[in-house]
GROMACS .gro file of C-alpha atoms in nm:
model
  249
    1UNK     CA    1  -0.286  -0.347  -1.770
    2UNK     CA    2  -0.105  -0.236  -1.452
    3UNK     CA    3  -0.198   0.097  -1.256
    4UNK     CA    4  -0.266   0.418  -1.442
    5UNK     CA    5  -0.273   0.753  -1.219
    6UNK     CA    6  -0.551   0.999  -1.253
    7UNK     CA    7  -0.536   1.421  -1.275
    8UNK     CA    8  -0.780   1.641  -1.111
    9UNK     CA    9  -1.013   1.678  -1.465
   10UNK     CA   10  -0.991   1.306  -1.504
   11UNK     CA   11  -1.086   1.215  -1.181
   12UNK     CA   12  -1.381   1.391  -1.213
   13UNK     CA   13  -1.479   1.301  -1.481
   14UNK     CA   14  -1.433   0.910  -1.349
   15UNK     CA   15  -1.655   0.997  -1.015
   16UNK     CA   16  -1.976   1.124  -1.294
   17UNK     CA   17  -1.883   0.823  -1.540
   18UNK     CA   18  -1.939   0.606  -1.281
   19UNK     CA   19  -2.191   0.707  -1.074
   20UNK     CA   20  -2.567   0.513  -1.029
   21UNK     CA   21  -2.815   0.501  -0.828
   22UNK     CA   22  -2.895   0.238  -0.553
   23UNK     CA   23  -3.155   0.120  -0.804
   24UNK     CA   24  -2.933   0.045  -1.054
   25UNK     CA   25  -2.745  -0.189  -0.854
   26UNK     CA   26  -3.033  -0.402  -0.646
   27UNK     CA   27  -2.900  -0.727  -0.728
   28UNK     CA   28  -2.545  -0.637  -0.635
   29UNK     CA   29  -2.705  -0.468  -0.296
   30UNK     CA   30  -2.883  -0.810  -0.220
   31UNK     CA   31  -2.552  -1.061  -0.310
   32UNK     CA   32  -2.314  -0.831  -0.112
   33UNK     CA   33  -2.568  -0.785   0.205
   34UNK     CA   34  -2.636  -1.159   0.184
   35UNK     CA   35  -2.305  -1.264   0.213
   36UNK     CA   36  -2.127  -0.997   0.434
   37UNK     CA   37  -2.466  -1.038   0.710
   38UNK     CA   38  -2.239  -1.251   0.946
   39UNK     CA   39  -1.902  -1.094   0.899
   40UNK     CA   40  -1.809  -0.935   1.226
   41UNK     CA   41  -1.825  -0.564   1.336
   42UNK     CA   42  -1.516  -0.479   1.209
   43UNK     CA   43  -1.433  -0.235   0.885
   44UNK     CA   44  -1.464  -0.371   0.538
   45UNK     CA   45  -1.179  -0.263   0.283
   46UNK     CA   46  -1.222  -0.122  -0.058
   47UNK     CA   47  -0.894  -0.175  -0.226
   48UNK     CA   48  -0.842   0.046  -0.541
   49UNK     CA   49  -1.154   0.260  -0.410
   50UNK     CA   50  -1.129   0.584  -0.654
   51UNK     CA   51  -1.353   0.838  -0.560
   52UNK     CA   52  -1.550   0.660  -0.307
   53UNK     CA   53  -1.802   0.598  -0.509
   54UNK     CA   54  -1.835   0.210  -0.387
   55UNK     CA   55  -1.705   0.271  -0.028
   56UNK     CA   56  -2.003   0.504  -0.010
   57UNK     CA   57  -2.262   0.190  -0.078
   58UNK     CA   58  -2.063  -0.057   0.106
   59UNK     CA   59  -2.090   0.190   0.440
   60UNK     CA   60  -2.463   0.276   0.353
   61UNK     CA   61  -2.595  -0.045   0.266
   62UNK     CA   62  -2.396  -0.276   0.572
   63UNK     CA   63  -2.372  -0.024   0.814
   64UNK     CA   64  -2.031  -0.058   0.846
   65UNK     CA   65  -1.701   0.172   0.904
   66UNK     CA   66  -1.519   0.157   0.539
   67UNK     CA   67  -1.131   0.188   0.499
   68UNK     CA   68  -1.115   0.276   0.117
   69UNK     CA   69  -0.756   0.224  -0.014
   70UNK     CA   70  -0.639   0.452  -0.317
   71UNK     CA   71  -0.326   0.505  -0.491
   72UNK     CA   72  -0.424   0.803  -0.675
   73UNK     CA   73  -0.412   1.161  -0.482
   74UNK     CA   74  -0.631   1.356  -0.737
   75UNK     CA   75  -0.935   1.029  -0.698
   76UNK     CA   76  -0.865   1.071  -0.314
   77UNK     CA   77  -0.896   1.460  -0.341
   78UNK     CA   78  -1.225   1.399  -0.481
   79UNK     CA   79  -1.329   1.104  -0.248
   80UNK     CA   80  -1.250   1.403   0.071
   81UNK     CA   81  -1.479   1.660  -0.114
   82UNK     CA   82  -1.809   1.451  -0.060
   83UNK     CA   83  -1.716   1.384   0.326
   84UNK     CA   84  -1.868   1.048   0.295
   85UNK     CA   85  -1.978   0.945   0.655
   86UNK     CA   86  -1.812   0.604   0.805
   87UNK     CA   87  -1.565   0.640   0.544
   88UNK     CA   88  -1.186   0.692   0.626
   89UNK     CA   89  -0.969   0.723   0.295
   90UNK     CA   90  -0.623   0.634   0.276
   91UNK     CA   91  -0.375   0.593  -0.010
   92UNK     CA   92  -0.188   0.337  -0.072
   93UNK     CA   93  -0.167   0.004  -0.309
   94UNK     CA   94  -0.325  -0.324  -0.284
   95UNK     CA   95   0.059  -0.474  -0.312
   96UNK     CA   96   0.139  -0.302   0.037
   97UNK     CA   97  -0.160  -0.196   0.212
   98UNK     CA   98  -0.107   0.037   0.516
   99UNK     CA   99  -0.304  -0.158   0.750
  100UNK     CA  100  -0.223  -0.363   1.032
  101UNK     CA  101  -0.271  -0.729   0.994
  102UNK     CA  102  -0.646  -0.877   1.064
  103UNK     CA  103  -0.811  -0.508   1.092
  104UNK     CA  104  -1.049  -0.607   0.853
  105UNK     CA  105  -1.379  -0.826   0.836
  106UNK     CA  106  -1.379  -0.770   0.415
  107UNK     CA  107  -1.248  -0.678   0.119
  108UNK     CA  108  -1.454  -0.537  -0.202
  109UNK     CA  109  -1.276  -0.551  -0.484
  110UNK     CA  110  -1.441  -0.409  -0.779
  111UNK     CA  111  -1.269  -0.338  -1.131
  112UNK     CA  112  -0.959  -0.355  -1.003
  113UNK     CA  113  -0.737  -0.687  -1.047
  114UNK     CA  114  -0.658  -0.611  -1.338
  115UNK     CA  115  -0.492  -0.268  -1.231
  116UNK     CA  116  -0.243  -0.467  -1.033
  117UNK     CA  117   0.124  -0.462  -1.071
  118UNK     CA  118   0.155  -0.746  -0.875
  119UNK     CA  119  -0.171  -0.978  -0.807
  120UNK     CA  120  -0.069  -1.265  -0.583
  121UNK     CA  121   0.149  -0.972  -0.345
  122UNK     CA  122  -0.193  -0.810  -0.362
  123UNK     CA  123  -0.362  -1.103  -0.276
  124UNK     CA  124  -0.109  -1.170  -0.022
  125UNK     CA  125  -0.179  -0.838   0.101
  126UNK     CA  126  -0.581  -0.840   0.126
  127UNK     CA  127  -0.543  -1.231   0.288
  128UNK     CA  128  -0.328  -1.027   0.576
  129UNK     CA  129  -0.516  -0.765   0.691
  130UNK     CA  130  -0.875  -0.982   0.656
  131UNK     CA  131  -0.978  -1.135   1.039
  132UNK     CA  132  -1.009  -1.541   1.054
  133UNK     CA  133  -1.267  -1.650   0.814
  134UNK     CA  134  -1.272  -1.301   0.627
  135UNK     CA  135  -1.418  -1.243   0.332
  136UNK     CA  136  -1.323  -1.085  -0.015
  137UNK     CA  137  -1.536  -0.982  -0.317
  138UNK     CA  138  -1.448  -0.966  -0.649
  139UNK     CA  139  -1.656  -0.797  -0.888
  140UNK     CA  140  -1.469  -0.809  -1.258
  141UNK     CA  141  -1.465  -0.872  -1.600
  142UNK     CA  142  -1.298  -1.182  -1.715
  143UNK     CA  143  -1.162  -1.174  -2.059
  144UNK     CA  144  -1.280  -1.580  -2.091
  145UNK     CA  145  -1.633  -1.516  -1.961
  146UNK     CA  146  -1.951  -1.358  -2.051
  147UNK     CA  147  -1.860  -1.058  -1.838
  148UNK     CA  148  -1.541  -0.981  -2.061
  149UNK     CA  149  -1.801  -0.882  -2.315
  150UNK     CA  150  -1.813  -0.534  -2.210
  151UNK     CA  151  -1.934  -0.229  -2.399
  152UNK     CA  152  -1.619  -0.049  -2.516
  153UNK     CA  153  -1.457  -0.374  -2.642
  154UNK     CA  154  -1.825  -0.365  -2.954
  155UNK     CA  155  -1.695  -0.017  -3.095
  156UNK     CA  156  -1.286   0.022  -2.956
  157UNK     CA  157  -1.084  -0.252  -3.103
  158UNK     CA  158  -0.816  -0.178  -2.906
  159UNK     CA  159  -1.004  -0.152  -2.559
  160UNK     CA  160  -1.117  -0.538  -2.694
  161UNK     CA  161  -0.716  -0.622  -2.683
  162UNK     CA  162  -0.668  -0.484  -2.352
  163UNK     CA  163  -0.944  -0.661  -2.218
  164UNK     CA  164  -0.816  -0.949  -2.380
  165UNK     CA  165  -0.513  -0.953  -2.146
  166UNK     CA  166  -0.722  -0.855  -1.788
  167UNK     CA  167  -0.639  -1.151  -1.574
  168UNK     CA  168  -0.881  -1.495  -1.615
  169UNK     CA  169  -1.133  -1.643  -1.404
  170UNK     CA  170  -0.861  -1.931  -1.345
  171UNK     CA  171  -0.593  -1.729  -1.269
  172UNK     CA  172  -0.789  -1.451  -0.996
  173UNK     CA  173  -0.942  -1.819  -0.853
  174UNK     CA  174  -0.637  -1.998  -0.817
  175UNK     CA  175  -0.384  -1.723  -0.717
  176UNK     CA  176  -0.675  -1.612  -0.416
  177UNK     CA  177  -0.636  -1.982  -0.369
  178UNK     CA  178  -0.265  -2.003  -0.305
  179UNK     CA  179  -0.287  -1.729  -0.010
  180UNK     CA  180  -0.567  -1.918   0.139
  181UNK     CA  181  -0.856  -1.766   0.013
  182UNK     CA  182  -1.078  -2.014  -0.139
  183UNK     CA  183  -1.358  -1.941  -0.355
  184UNK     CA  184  -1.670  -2.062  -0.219
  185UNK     CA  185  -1.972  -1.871  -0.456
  186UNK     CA  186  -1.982  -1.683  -0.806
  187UNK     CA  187  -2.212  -1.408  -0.862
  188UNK     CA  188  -2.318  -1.268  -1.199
  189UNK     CA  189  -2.587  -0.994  -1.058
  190UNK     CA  190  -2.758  -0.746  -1.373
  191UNK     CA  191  -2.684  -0.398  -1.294
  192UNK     CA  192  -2.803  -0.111  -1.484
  193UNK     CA  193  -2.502   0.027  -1.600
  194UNK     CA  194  -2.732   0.355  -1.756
  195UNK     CA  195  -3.063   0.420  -1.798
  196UNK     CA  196  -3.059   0.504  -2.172
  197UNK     CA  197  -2.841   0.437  -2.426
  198UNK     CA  198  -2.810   0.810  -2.466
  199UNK     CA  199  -2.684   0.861  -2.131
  200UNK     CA  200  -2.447   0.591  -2.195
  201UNK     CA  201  -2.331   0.730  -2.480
  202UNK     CA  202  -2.286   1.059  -2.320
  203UNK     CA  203  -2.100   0.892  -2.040
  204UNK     CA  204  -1.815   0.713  -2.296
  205UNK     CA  205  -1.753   1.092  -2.456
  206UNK     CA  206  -1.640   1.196  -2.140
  207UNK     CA  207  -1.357   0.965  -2.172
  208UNK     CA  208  -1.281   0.873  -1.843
  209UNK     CA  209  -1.305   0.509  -1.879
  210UNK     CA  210  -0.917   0.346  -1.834
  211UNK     CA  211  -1.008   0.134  -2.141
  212UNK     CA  212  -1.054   0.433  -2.357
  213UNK     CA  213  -0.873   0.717  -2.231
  214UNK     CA  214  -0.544   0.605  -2.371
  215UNK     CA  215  -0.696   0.560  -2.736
  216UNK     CA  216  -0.566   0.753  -3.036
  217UNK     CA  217  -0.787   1.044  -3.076
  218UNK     CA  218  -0.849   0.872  -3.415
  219UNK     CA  219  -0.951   0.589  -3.266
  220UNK     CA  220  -1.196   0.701  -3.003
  221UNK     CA  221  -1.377   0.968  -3.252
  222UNK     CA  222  -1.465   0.655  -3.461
  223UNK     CA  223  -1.595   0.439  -3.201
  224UNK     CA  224  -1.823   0.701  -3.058
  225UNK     CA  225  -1.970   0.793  -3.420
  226UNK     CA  226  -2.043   0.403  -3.418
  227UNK     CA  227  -2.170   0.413  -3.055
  228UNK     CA  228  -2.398   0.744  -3.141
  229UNK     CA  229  -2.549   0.508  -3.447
  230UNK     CA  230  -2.619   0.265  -3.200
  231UNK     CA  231  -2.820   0.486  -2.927
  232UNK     CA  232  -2.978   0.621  -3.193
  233UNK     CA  233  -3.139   0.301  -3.271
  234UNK     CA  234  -3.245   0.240  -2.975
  235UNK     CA  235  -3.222   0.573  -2.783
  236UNK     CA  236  -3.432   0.514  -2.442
  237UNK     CA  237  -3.314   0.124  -2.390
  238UNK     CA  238  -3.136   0.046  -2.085
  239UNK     CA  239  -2.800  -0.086  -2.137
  240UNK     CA  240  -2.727  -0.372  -1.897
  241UNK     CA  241  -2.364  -0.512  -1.717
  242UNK     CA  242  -2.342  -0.873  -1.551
  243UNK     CA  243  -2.037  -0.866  -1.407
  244UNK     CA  244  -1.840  -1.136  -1.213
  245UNK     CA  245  -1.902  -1.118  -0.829
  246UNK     CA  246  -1.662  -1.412  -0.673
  247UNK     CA  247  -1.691  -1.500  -0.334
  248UNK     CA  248  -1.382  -1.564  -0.107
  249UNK     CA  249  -1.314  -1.697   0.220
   0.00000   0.00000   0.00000
Protein backbone atom coordinates (compact mmCIF):
# COMPACT_ATOMS: atom_id res chain seq x y z
CA UNK A 1 0.00 0.00 0.00
CA UNK A 2 3.12 2.09 0.71
CA UNK A 3 3.02 5.46 2.83
CA UNK A 4 0.29 7.99 2.30
CA UNK A 5 0.90 11.62 3.93
CA UNK A 6 -1.76 13.29 5.94
CA UNK A 7 -3.07 17.31 5.87
CA UNK A 8 -3.98 19.19 8.89
CA UNK A 9 -8.12 18.32 8.41
CA UNK A 10 -7.18 14.74 7.83
CA UNK A 11 -5.10 14.30 10.59
CA UNK A 12 -7.63 15.26 12.72
CA UNK A 13 -9.94 13.65 11.71
CA UNK A 14 -7.54 10.28 12.04
CA UNK A 15 -6.67 11.29 15.92
CA UNK A 16 -11.04 11.23 16.63
CA UNK A 17 -11.41 8.08 14.21
CA UNK A 18 -9.20 6.40 16.20
CA UNK A 19 -9.49 7.21 19.51
CA UNK A 20 -10.85 4.61 22.58
CA UNK A 21 -10.83 4.35 25.77
CA UNK A 22 -8.51 2.21 28.03
CA UNK A 23 -11.59 0.00 28.36
CA UNK A 24 -11.87 -0.72 25.02
CA UNK A 25 -8.56 -2.13 24.76
CA UNK A 26 -8.15 -4.39 28.21
CA UNK A 27 -6.98 -7.36 26.52
CA UNK A 28 -4.41 -5.53 24.45
CA UNK A 29 -3.38 -3.60 27.92
CA UNK A 30 -2.88 -7.10 29.62
CA UNK A 31 -0.80 -8.95 26.40
CA UNK A 32 1.42 -5.82 25.96
CA UNK A 33 2.09 -5.31 29.95
CA UNK A 34 2.63 -9.08 30.18
CA UNK A 35 5.16 -9.29 27.78
CA UNK A 36 7.08 -5.90 27.96
CA UNK A 37 7.19 -6.50 32.32
CA UNK A 38 10.94 -7.56 32.01
CA UNK A 39 12.17 -5.40 29.20
CA UNK A 40 14.68 -3.03 30.65
CA UNK A 41 14.30 0.70 31.65
CA UNK A 42 14.98 1.94 28.51
CA UNK A 43 12.37 3.81 25.90
CA UNK A 44 10.01 1.75 23.85
CA UNK A 45 9.53 2.91 20.06
CA UNK A 46 6.34 3.48 18.27
CA UNK A 47 7.23 3.37 14.66
CA UNK A 48 4.56 4.96 12.33
CA UNK A 49 3.01 6.58 15.65
CA UNK A 50 0.41 9.23 14.03
CA UNK A 51 -1.01 11.35 16.46
CA UNK A 52 0.19 9.72 19.52
CA UNK A 53 -2.64 8.16 20.12
CA UNK A 54 -0.79 4.63 20.98
CA UNK A 55 2.47 6.22 22.33
CA UNK A 56 0.11 7.82 24.82
CA UNK A 57 -1.03 4.10 26.23
CA UNK A 58 2.27 2.56 25.78
CA UNK A 59 3.84 5.52 28.24
CA UNK A 60 0.69 5.33 30.57
CA UNK A 61 0.20 1.81 30.88
CA UNK A 62 4.35 0.65 31.23
CA UNK A 63 5.54 3.59 32.71
CA UNK A 64 7.94 4.09 30.29
CA UNK A 65 9.68 7.13 28.24
CA UNK A 66 8.13 6.67 24.50
CA UNK A 67 10.08 7.75 21.29
CA UNK A 68 7.11 7.86 18.75
CA UNK A 69 8.46 7.90 15.14
CA UNK A 70 6.25 9.74 12.40
CA UNK A 71 6.71 10.59 8.91
CA UNK A 72 3.87 12.85 8.60
CA UNK A 73 4.31 16.68 9.91
CA UNK A 74 0.53 17.55 10.03
CA UNK A 75 -0.06 13.82 12.46
CA UNK A 76 3.08 15.15 14.42
CA UNK A 77 1.55 18.74 14.64
CA UNK A 78 -1.30 17.14 16.24
CA UNK A 79 0.66 14.56 18.40
CA UNK A 80 2.62 18.23 19.98
CA UNK A 81 -0.90 19.81 20.65
CA UNK A 82 -1.88 17.18 23.43
CA UNK A 83 1.74 17.52 25.18
CA UNK A 84 1.58 13.91 25.99
CA UNK A 85 3.88 13.40 29.10
CA UNK A 86 7.01 10.81 28.64
CA UNK A 87 6.46 11.19 25.10
CA UNK A 88 9.21 12.69 22.75
CA UNK A 89 7.98 12.81 18.97
CA UNK A 90 10.20 12.69 16.17
CA UNK A 91 9.70 12.28 12.41
CA UNK A 92 11.13 10.13 10.47
CA UNK A 93 10.49 6.52 8.64
CA UNK A 94 10.68 3.09 9.87
CA UNK A 95 13.25 2.46 6.68
CA UNK A 96 15.80 4.98 8.39
CA UNK A 97 14.98 5.67 11.86
CA UNK A 98 16.85 8.62 13.50
CA UNK A 99 17.98 6.78 16.43
CA UNK A 100 21.15 5.57 17.53
CA UNK A 101 21.66 1.89 17.49
CA UNK A 102 20.34 -0.21 20.75
CA UNK A 103 18.47 3.00 22.35
CA UNK A 104 15.56 1.05 22.59
CA UNK A 105 14.08 -1.81 24.91
CA UNK A 106 10.80 -2.12 22.22
CA UNK A 107 9.13 -1.54 19.35
CA UNK A 108 5.10 -1.29 18.93
CA UNK A 109 4.13 -1.59 15.75
CA UNK A 110 0.53 -1.18 15.18
CA UNK A 111 -1.25 -0.82 11.63
CA UNK A 112 1.63 -0.05 10.08
CA UNK A 113 3.62 -2.81 7.95
CA UNK A 114 1.72 -2.48 5.51
CA UNK A 115 2.51 1.37 5.08
CA UNK A 116 6.06 0.42 4.36
CA UNK A 117 7.99 1.21 1.31
CA UNK A 118 10.47 -1.05 2.21
CA UNK A 119 9.68 -3.85 5.04
CA UNK A 120 12.80 -5.92 5.58
CA UNK A 121 15.02 -2.16 5.56
CA UNK A 122 12.34 -1.40 8.14
CA UNK A 123 12.82 -4.40 9.86
CA UNK A 124 16.43 -3.98 9.53
CA UNK A 125 15.93 -0.72 11.00
CA UNK A 126 13.70 -1.58 14.24
CA UNK A 127 16.28 -4.91 14.82
CA UNK A 128 19.10 -1.91 15.11
CA UNK A 129 18.04 0.41 17.40
CA UNK A 130 16.26 -2.53 19.83
CA UNK A 131 18.91 -3.46 23.01
CA UNK A 132 20.04 -7.37 23.16
CA UNK A 133 17.03 -9.47 23.55
CA UNK A 134 14.58 -6.52 22.54
CA UNK A 135 11.35 -6.88 21.79
CA UNK A 136 8.88 -5.85 18.89
CA UNK A 137 5.06 -5.95 18.62
CA UNK A 138 3.10 -6.26 15.82
CA UNK A 139 -0.44 -5.58 15.96
CA UNK A 140 -2.01 -6.02 12.14
CA UNK A 141 -4.33 -7.29 9.88
CA UNK A 142 -3.25 -10.11 7.72
CA UNK A 143 -4.99 -10.42 4.48
CA UNK A 144 -4.74 -14.62 5.00
CA UNK A 145 -6.11 -14.53 8.56
CA UNK A 146 -9.16 -13.91 10.49
CA UNK A 147 -7.93 -10.42 11.29
CA UNK A 148 -7.87 -9.42 7.45
CA UNK A 149 -11.61 -9.56 7.85
CA UNK A 150 -11.94 -6.06 8.77
CA UNK A 151 -14.97 -3.79 8.61
CA UNK A 152 -14.46 -1.61 5.53
CA UNK A 153 -13.45 -4.60 3.34
CA UNK A 154 -18.01 -5.95 4.15
CA UNK A 155 -19.30 -2.62 2.40
CA UNK A 156 -15.91 -1.07 0.19
CA UNK A 157 -14.96 -3.53 -2.43
CA UNK A 158 -12.10 -1.83 -3.17
CA UNK A 159 -10.75 -1.31 0.50
CA UNK A 160 -11.29 -5.51 0.33
CA UNK A 161 -8.54 -5.40 -2.70
CA UNK A 162 -6.20 -3.32 -0.88
CA UNK A 163 -6.36 -5.35 2.01
CA UNK A 164 -5.94 -8.14 -0.13
CA UNK A 165 -2.37 -7.03 -0.95
CA UNK A 166 -1.26 -5.86 3.00
CA UNK A 167 1.69 -8.07 3.61
CA UNK A 168 0.94 -11.98 5.05
CA UNK A 169 1.41 -13.52 8.26
CA UNK A 170 4.35 -15.55 6.43
CA UNK A 171 5.93 -12.87 4.97
CA UNK A 172 5.94 -10.12 8.34
CA UNK A 173 7.16 -13.68 10.27
CA UNK A 174 9.80 -14.64 8.09
CA UNK A 175 11.26 -11.25 6.92
CA UNK A 176 11.39 -10.24 11.13
CA UNK A 177 13.07 -13.59 10.97
CA UNK A 178 15.85 -12.84 8.54
CA UNK A 179 17.09 -9.69 10.73
CA UNK A 180 17.06 -11.81 13.74
CA UNK A 181 13.93 -11.25 15.20
CA UNK A 182 12.20 -14.42 15.82
CA UNK A 183 8.69 -14.78 16.60
CA UNK A 184 8.16 -16.35 19.81
CA UNK A 185 4.02 -15.68 20.67
CA UNK A 186 0.81 -14.60 18.58
CA UNK A 187 -1.80 -12.60 20.10
CA UNK A 188 -5.34 -12.17 18.81
CA UNK A 189 -6.74 -9.87 21.89
CA UNK A 190 -10.84 -8.52 21.28
CA UNK A 191 -10.84 -4.87 21.38
CA UNK A 192 -13.81 -2.77 21.19
CA UNK A 193 -13.25 -1.02 18.20
CA UNK A 194 -16.76 1.29 19.11
CA UNK A 195 -19.28 1.09 21.39
CA UNK A 196 -22.26 1.15 19.00
CA UNK A 197 -22.62 0.49 15.67
CA UNK A 198 -23.83 4.05 15.34
CA UNK A 199 -20.74 5.48 16.54
CA UNK A 200 -18.99 3.30 14.20
CA UNK A 201 -20.80 4.32 11.55
CA UNK A 202 -20.31 7.88 12.37
CA UNK A 203 -16.63 7.25 12.68
CA UNK A 204 -16.26 5.67 8.78
CA UNK A 205 -18.19 9.11 7.44
CA UNK A 206 -15.48 10.97 8.66
CA UNK A 207 -13.32 9.34 6.18
CA UNK A 208 -10.16 9.28 7.68
CA UNK A 209 -9.49 5.68 7.47
CA UNK A 210 -6.34 5.08 4.72
CA UNK A 211 -8.53 2.25 3.35
CA UNK A 212 -11.29 4.56 2.44
CA UNK A 213 -10.10 7.93 2.00
CA UNK A 214 -8.81 7.31 -1.47
CA UNK A 215 -12.30 5.81 -2.68
CA UNK A 216 -14.30 7.35 -5.52
CA UNK A 217 -16.79 9.55 -3.96
CA UNK A 218 -19.16 7.10 -5.74
CA UNK A 219 -17.85 4.47 -4.12
CA UNK A 220 -17.72 5.53 -0.51
CA UNK A 221 -21.44 7.18 -0.61
CA UNK A 222 -22.59 3.57 -1.42
CA UNK A 223 -20.82 1.74 1.16
CA UNK A 224 -21.91 4.02 3.94
CA UNK A 225 -25.75 3.84 2.77
CA UNK A 226 -25.03 -0.04 3.17
CA UNK A 227 -23.14 0.50 6.48
CA UNK A 228 -26.14 2.99 7.81
CA UNK A 229 -28.61 -0.21 6.89
CA UNK A 230 -26.49 -2.19 8.91
CA UNK A 231 -26.35 0.01 12.31
CA UNK A 232 -29.66 0.42 11.86
CA UNK A 233 -30.28 -3.15 12.45
CA UNK A 234 -28.54 -3.38 15.14
CA UNK A 235 -27.97 0.23 16.34
CA UNK A 236 -26.55 -0.12 20.11
CA UNK A 237 -24.29 -3.47 19.37
CA UNK A 238 -20.73 -3.21 19.94
CA UNK A 239 -18.69 -3.83 16.97
CA UNK A 240 -15.63 -5.92 17.83
CA UNK A 241 -11.69 -6.09 16.16
CA UNK A 242 -9.26 -9.16 16.90
CA UNK A 243 -6.37 -8.13 15.49
CA UNK A 244 -2.95 -9.88 15.13
CA UNK A 245 -0.53 -9.07 18.07
CA UNK A 246 2.93 -11.04 17.11
CA UNK A 247 5.52 -11.27 19.47
CA UNK A 248 9.27 -10.74 18.54
CA UNK A 249 12.49 -11.21 20.07
Amino acid sequence: MGWRDYDGERAAAFDAERAASDAQLVEVHDVVVAELAATPRRPVLDVGAGTGLWSDRLARWLELPVIAVEPSAAMLSVLAEKGLQDVVALRGRAERLPLRTGCCAAAWLSTVVHHFDYLTTAAEEVARVLVPNGIVLVRSSFPDQPSGEVYPTRFFPSAGRVVAHFPDLDEVVSTFSRVGLALRRRHTPNEVAARTRTAFLKRVEQRADSLVRELSDEEFASGVRAMRRWAEAAPDKAVHFRPDLLVFR
